[in-house]
Amino acid sequence: RLLRYSFAQLLVQNNKLAEAAAEFEALMQREPQDFETLYSLVLLNLELEAYDKTEPQLRTLINAGHRLNEAHYYLAIILESRGDLAEALTHYQQISRQSNAFLAAQRQIMRIMVQLQQFDEAREWSVQLAGSDERLAQVMPALEAEALVNEGHEDRAGAVLNQALTTFPDNIDLLFARALLSERAGDMAGVEKDLRHIIALSPDDARALNHLGYALTVRTDRY
């Protein structure tokens, strides 16, 4: 078993992924409960885009309670790619805060909910997370607004950002998001106000400096 596992790793290092997957499959036939080896096989099949194999393997990992965060995340990606948005959403929602994929999952949750026009559910989910962690209280409105803007719901996005900025008036990411939204609406005064606020808070903020200079050049004659 050790030799086969070492051989599979060597094949991976030499980018012979299909051959490596075959070795991991042979290992799984001998020890079906070796879930860590199964996870290695999942990663290979994801790289090979063998999603028909990967999906049942991920469900096996979830049923076994092994690598739950990673399994839910990758399964959600597969489901989303084929249009099963509702089920993908349930898997993204299972990812814990301890996972490195947590924030990426929250972005996808907001995007799917908005895409399904579940605006109230998106607001409720965002508020629920925000109420449990001050850091998330500042991150979630930005993710929600981003999802709304991407689907063309600028008014809803503006309301989310305005509400968040009443609580966190000096949050640079929220200010910049609102500046971009103001720019889409042709509100140069709003753009300048929020960008200058950022610059007052952080004089070397290259993003705000660059964007204000560009906006003044394109939208005004204040060269």
PDB file of N, CA and C in Angstrom, residues 89 92-93 103-127 129 139-148 150-151 160:
ATOM      1  N   LEU A  89     -26.636  26.001  -3.087  1.00  0.00           N
ATOM      2  CA  LEU A  89     -26.788  26.959  -1.988  1.00  0.00           C
ATOM      3  C   LEU A  89     -26.761  26.257  -0.636  1.00  0.00           C
ATOM      4  N   TYR A  92     -23.109  25.368   0.187  1.00  0.00           N
ATOM      5  CA  TYR A  92     -22.318  26.540   0.571  1.00  0.00           C
ATOM      6  C   TYR A  92     -22.649  26.964   2.007  1.00  0.00           C
ATOM      7  N   GLN A  93     -23.913  26.821   2.385  1.00  0.00           N
ATOM      8  CA  GLN A  93     -24.341  27.262   3.709  1.00  0.00           C
ATOM      9  C   GLN A  93     -23.845  26.349   4.827  1.00  0.00           C
ATOM     10  N   LEU A 103     -15.386  32.758   3.381  1.00  0.00           N
ATOM     11  CA  LEU A 103     -15.772  34.017   2.741  1.00  0.00           C
ATOM     12  C   LEU A 103     -16.112  33.815   1.262  1.00  0.00           C
ATOM     13  N   ALA A 104     -15.355  32.942   0.605  1.00  0.00           N
ATOM     14  CA  ALA A 104     -15.684  32.636  -0.795  1.00  0.00           C
ATOM     15  C   ALA A 104     -17.085  32.035  -0.881  1.00  0.00           C
ATOM     16  N   ALA A 105     -17.431  31.200   0.089  1.00  0.00           N
ATOM     17  CA  ALA A 105     -18.763  30.599   0.114  1.00  0.00           C
ATOM     18  C   ALA A 105     -19.831  31.662   0.337  1.00  0.00           C
ATOM     19  N   GLN A 106     -19.541  32.630   1.199  1.00  0.00           N
ATOM     20  CA  GLN A 106     -20.524  33.693   1.458  1.00  0.00           C
ATOM     21  C   GLN A 106     -20.770  34.524   0.201  1.00  0.00           C
ATOM     22  N   ARG A 107     -19.718  34.763  -0.566  1.00  0.00           N
ATOM     23  CA  ARG A 107     -19.887  35.510  -1.824  1.00  0.00           C
ATOM     24  C   ARG A 107     -20.816  34.734  -2.771  1.00  0.00           C
ATOM     25  N   GLN A 108     -20.614  33.409  -2.834  1.00  0.00           N
ATOM     26  CA  GLN A 108     -21.454  32.594  -3.710  1.00  0.00           C
ATOM     27  C   GLN A 108     -22.891  32.522  -3.189  1.00  0.00           C
ATOM     28  N   ILE A 109     -23.055  32.457  -1.877  1.00  0.00           N
ATOM     29  CA  ILE A 109     -24.399  32.434  -1.306  1.00  0.00           C
ATOM     30  C   ILE A 109     -25.160  33.699  -1.692  1.00  0.00           C
ATOM     31  N   MET A 110     -24.516  34.842  -1.527  1.00  0.00           N
ATOM     32  CA  MET A 110     -25.166  36.102  -1.895  1.00  0.00           C
ATOM     33  C   MET A 110     -25.489  36.119  -3.384  1.00  0.00           C
ATOM     34  N   ARG A 111     -24.556  35.668  -4.188  1.00  0.00           N
ATOM     35  CA  ARG A 111     -24.762  35.712  -5.634  1.00  0.00           C
ATOM     36  C   ARG A 111     -25.929  34.826  -6.057  1.00  0.00           C
ATOM     37  N   ILE A 112     -25.995  33.603  -5.484  1.00  0.00           N
ATOM     38  CA  ILE A 112     -27.066  32.678  -5.861  1.00  0.00           C
ATOM     39  C   ILE A 112     -28.415  33.193  -5.378  1.00  0.00           C
ATOM     40  N   MET A 113     -28.480  33.665  -4.141  1.00  0.00           N
ATOM     41  CA  MET A 113     -29.747  34.175  -3.618  1.00  0.00           C
ATOM     42  C   MET A 113     -30.276  35.333  -4.457  1.00  0.00           C
ATOM     43  N   VAL A 114     -29.384  36.233  -4.832  1.00  0.00           N
ATOM     44  CA  VAL A 114     -29.818  37.368  -5.658  1.00  0.00           C
ATOM     45  C   VAL A 114     -30.231  36.895  -7.042  1.00  0.00           C
ATOM     46  N   GLN A 115     -29.461  35.947  -7.588  1.00  0.00           N
ATOM     47  CA  GLN A 115     -29.800  35.412  -8.898  1.00  0.00           C
ATOM     48  C   GLN A 115     -31.181  34.754  -8.889  1.00  0.00           C
ATOM     49  N   LEU A 116     -31.523  34.102  -7.768  1.00  0.00           N
ATOM     50  CA  LEU A 116     -32.840  33.478  -7.620  1.00  0.00           C
ATOM     51  C   LEU A 116     -33.894  34.477  -7.143  1.00  0.00           C
ATOM     52  N   GLN A 117     -33.478  35.749  -7.011  1.00  0.00           N
ATOM     53  CA  GLN A 117     -34.340  36.837  -6.537  1.00  0.00           C
ATOM     54  C   GLN A 117     -34.879  36.564  -5.129  1.00  0.00           C
ATOM     55  N   GLN A 118     -34.053  35.923  -4.330  1.00  0.00           N
ATOM     56  CA  GLN A 118     -34.396  35.699  -2.923  1.00  0.00           C
ATOM     57  C   GLN A 118     -33.811  36.865  -2.098  1.00  0.00           C
ATOM     58  N   PHE A 119     -34.334  38.044  -2.344  1.00  0.00           N
ATOM     59  CA  PHE A 119     -33.761  39.245  -1.742  1.00  0.00           C
ATOM     60  C   PHE A 119     -33.935  39.251  -0.214  1.00  0.00           C
ATOM     61  N   ASP A 120     -35.101  38.856   0.244  1.00  0.00           N
ATOM     62  CA  ASP A 120     -35.335  38.840   1.689  1.00  0.00           C
ATOM     63  C   ASP A 120     -34.446  37.812   2.374  1.00  0.00           C
ATOM     64  N   GLU A 121     -34.285  36.658   1.727  1.00  0.00           N
ATOM     65  CA  GLU A 121     -33.434  35.620   2.299  1.00  0.00           C
ATOM     66  C   GLU A 121     -31.976  36.066   2.345  1.00  0.00           C
ATOM     67  N   ALA A 122     -31.544  36.761   1.303  1.00  0.00           N
ATOM     68  CA  ALA A 122     -30.166  37.271   1.280  1.00  0.00           C
ATOM     69  C   ALA A 122     -29.945  38.280   2.399  1.00  0.00           C
ATOM     70  N   ARG A 123     -30.923  39.174   2.582  1.00  0.00           N
ATOM     71  CA  ARG A 123     -30.828  40.169   3.651  1.00  0.00           C
ATOM     72  C   ARG A 123     -30.803  39.492   5.025  1.00  0.00           C
ATOM     73  N   GLU A 124     -31.663  38.497   5.188  1.00  0.00           N
ATOM     74  CA  GLU A 124     -31.744  37.790   6.473  1.00  0.00           C
ATOM     75  C   GLU A 124     -30.438  37.053   6.766  1.00  0.00           C
ATOM     76  N   TRP A 125     -29.891  36.384   5.743  1.00  0.00           N
ATOM     77  CA  TRP A 125     -28.632  35.650   5.920  1.00  0.00           C
ATOM     78  C   TRP A 125     -27.498  36.609   6.274  1.00  0.00           C
ATOM     79  N   SER A 126     -27.431  37.718   5.565  1.00  0.00           N
ATOM     80  CA  SER A 126     -26.385  38.711   5.808  1.00  0.00           C
ATOM     81  C   SER A 126     -26.498  39.290   7.217  1.00  0.00           C
ATOM     82  N   VAL A 127     -27.713  39.642   7.619  1.00  0.00           N
ATOM     83  CA  VAL A 127     -27.920  40.228   8.942  1.00  0.00           C
ATOM     84  C   VAL A 127     -27.619  39.226  10.041  1.00  0.00           C
ATOM     85  N   LEU A 129     -25.451  36.712  10.006  1.00  0.00           N
ATOM     86  CA  LEU A 129     -24.000  36.584  10.165  1.00  0.00           C
ATOM     87  C   LEU A 129     -23.412  37.860  10.765  1.00  0.00           C
ATOM     88  N   VAL A 139     -18.192  42.962   6.419  1.00  0.00           N
ATOM     89  CA  VAL A 139     -17.917  42.260   5.165  1.00  0.00           C
ATOM     90  C   VAL A 139     -19.195  41.901   4.414  1.00  0.00           C
ATOM     91  N   MET A 140     -20.194  41.394   5.136  1.00  0.00           N
ATOM     92  CA  MET A 140     -21.388  40.866   4.482  1.00  0.00           C
ATOM     93  C   MET A 140     -22.149  41.910   3.658  1.00  0.00           C
ATOM     94  N   PRO A 141     -22.314  43.161   4.147  1.00  0.00           N
ATOM     95  CA  PRO A 141     -23.009  44.140   3.293  1.00  0.00           C
ATOM     96  C   PRO A 141     -22.287  44.387   1.968  1.00  0.00           C
ATOM     97  N   ALA A 142     -20.965  44.359   2.001  1.00  0.00           N
ATOM     98  CA  ALA A 142     -20.211  44.555   0.757  1.00  0.00           C
ATOM     99  C   ALA A 142     -20.463  43.399  -0.209  1.00  0.00           C
ATOM    100  N   LEU A 143     -20.501  42.162   0.310  1.00  0.00           N
ATOM    101  CA  LEU A 143     -20.761  41.008  -0.548  1.00  0.00           C
ATOM    102  C   LEU A 143     -22.189  41.036  -1.085  1.00  0.00           C
ATOM    103  N   GLU A 144     -23.124  41.422  -0.219  1.00  0.00           N
ATOM    104  CA  GLU A 144     -24.517  41.507  -0.650  1.00  0.00           C
ATOM    105  C   GLU A 144     -24.689  42.572  -1.726  1.00  0.00           C
ATOM    106  N   ALA A 145     -24.077  43.726  -1.510  1.00  0.00           N
ATOM    107  CA  ALA A 145     -24.186  44.809  -2.494  1.00  0.00           C
ATOM    108  C   ALA A 145     -23.537  44.409  -3.815  1.00  0.00           C
ATOM    109  N   GLU A 146     -22.407  43.751  -3.741  1.00  0.00           N
ATOM    110  CA  GLU A 146     -21.729  43.299  -4.955  1.00  0.00           C
ATOM    111  C   GLU A 146     -22.628  42.377  -5.773  1.00  0.00           C
ATOM    112  N   ALA A 147     -23.281  41.431  -5.088  1.00  0.00           N
ATOM    113  CA  ALA A 147     -24.172  40.502  -5.779  1.00  0.00           C
ATOM    114  C   ALA A 147     -25.355  41.239  -6.404  1.00  0.00           C
ATOM    115  N   LEU A 148     -25.902  42.205  -5.685  1.00  0.00           N
ATOM    116  CA  LEU A 148     -27.041  42.971  -6.201  1.00  0.00           C
ATOM    117  C   LEU A 148     -26.655  43.788  -7.423  1.00  0.00           C
ATOM    118  N   ASN A 150     -24.216  43.194  -9.520  1.00  0.00           N
ATOM    119  CA  ASN A 150     -23.931  42.300 -10.648  1.00  0.00           C
ATOM    120  C   ASN A 150     -25.193  41.826 -11.354  1.00  0.00           C
ATOM    121  N   GLU A 151     -26.304  41.808 -10.624  1.00  0.00           N
ATOM    122  CA  GLU A 151     -27.573  41.388 -11.234  1.00  0.00           C
ATOM    123  C   GLU A 151     -28.444  42.587 -11.618  1.00  0.00           C
ATOM    124  N   VAL A 160     -28.462  48.853   0.952  1.00  0.00           N
ATOM    125  CA  VAL A 160     -27.640  47.991   1.818  1.00  0.00           C
ATOM    126  C   VAL A 160     -26.394  48.730   2.278  1.00  0.00           C
TER     127      VAL A 160
END
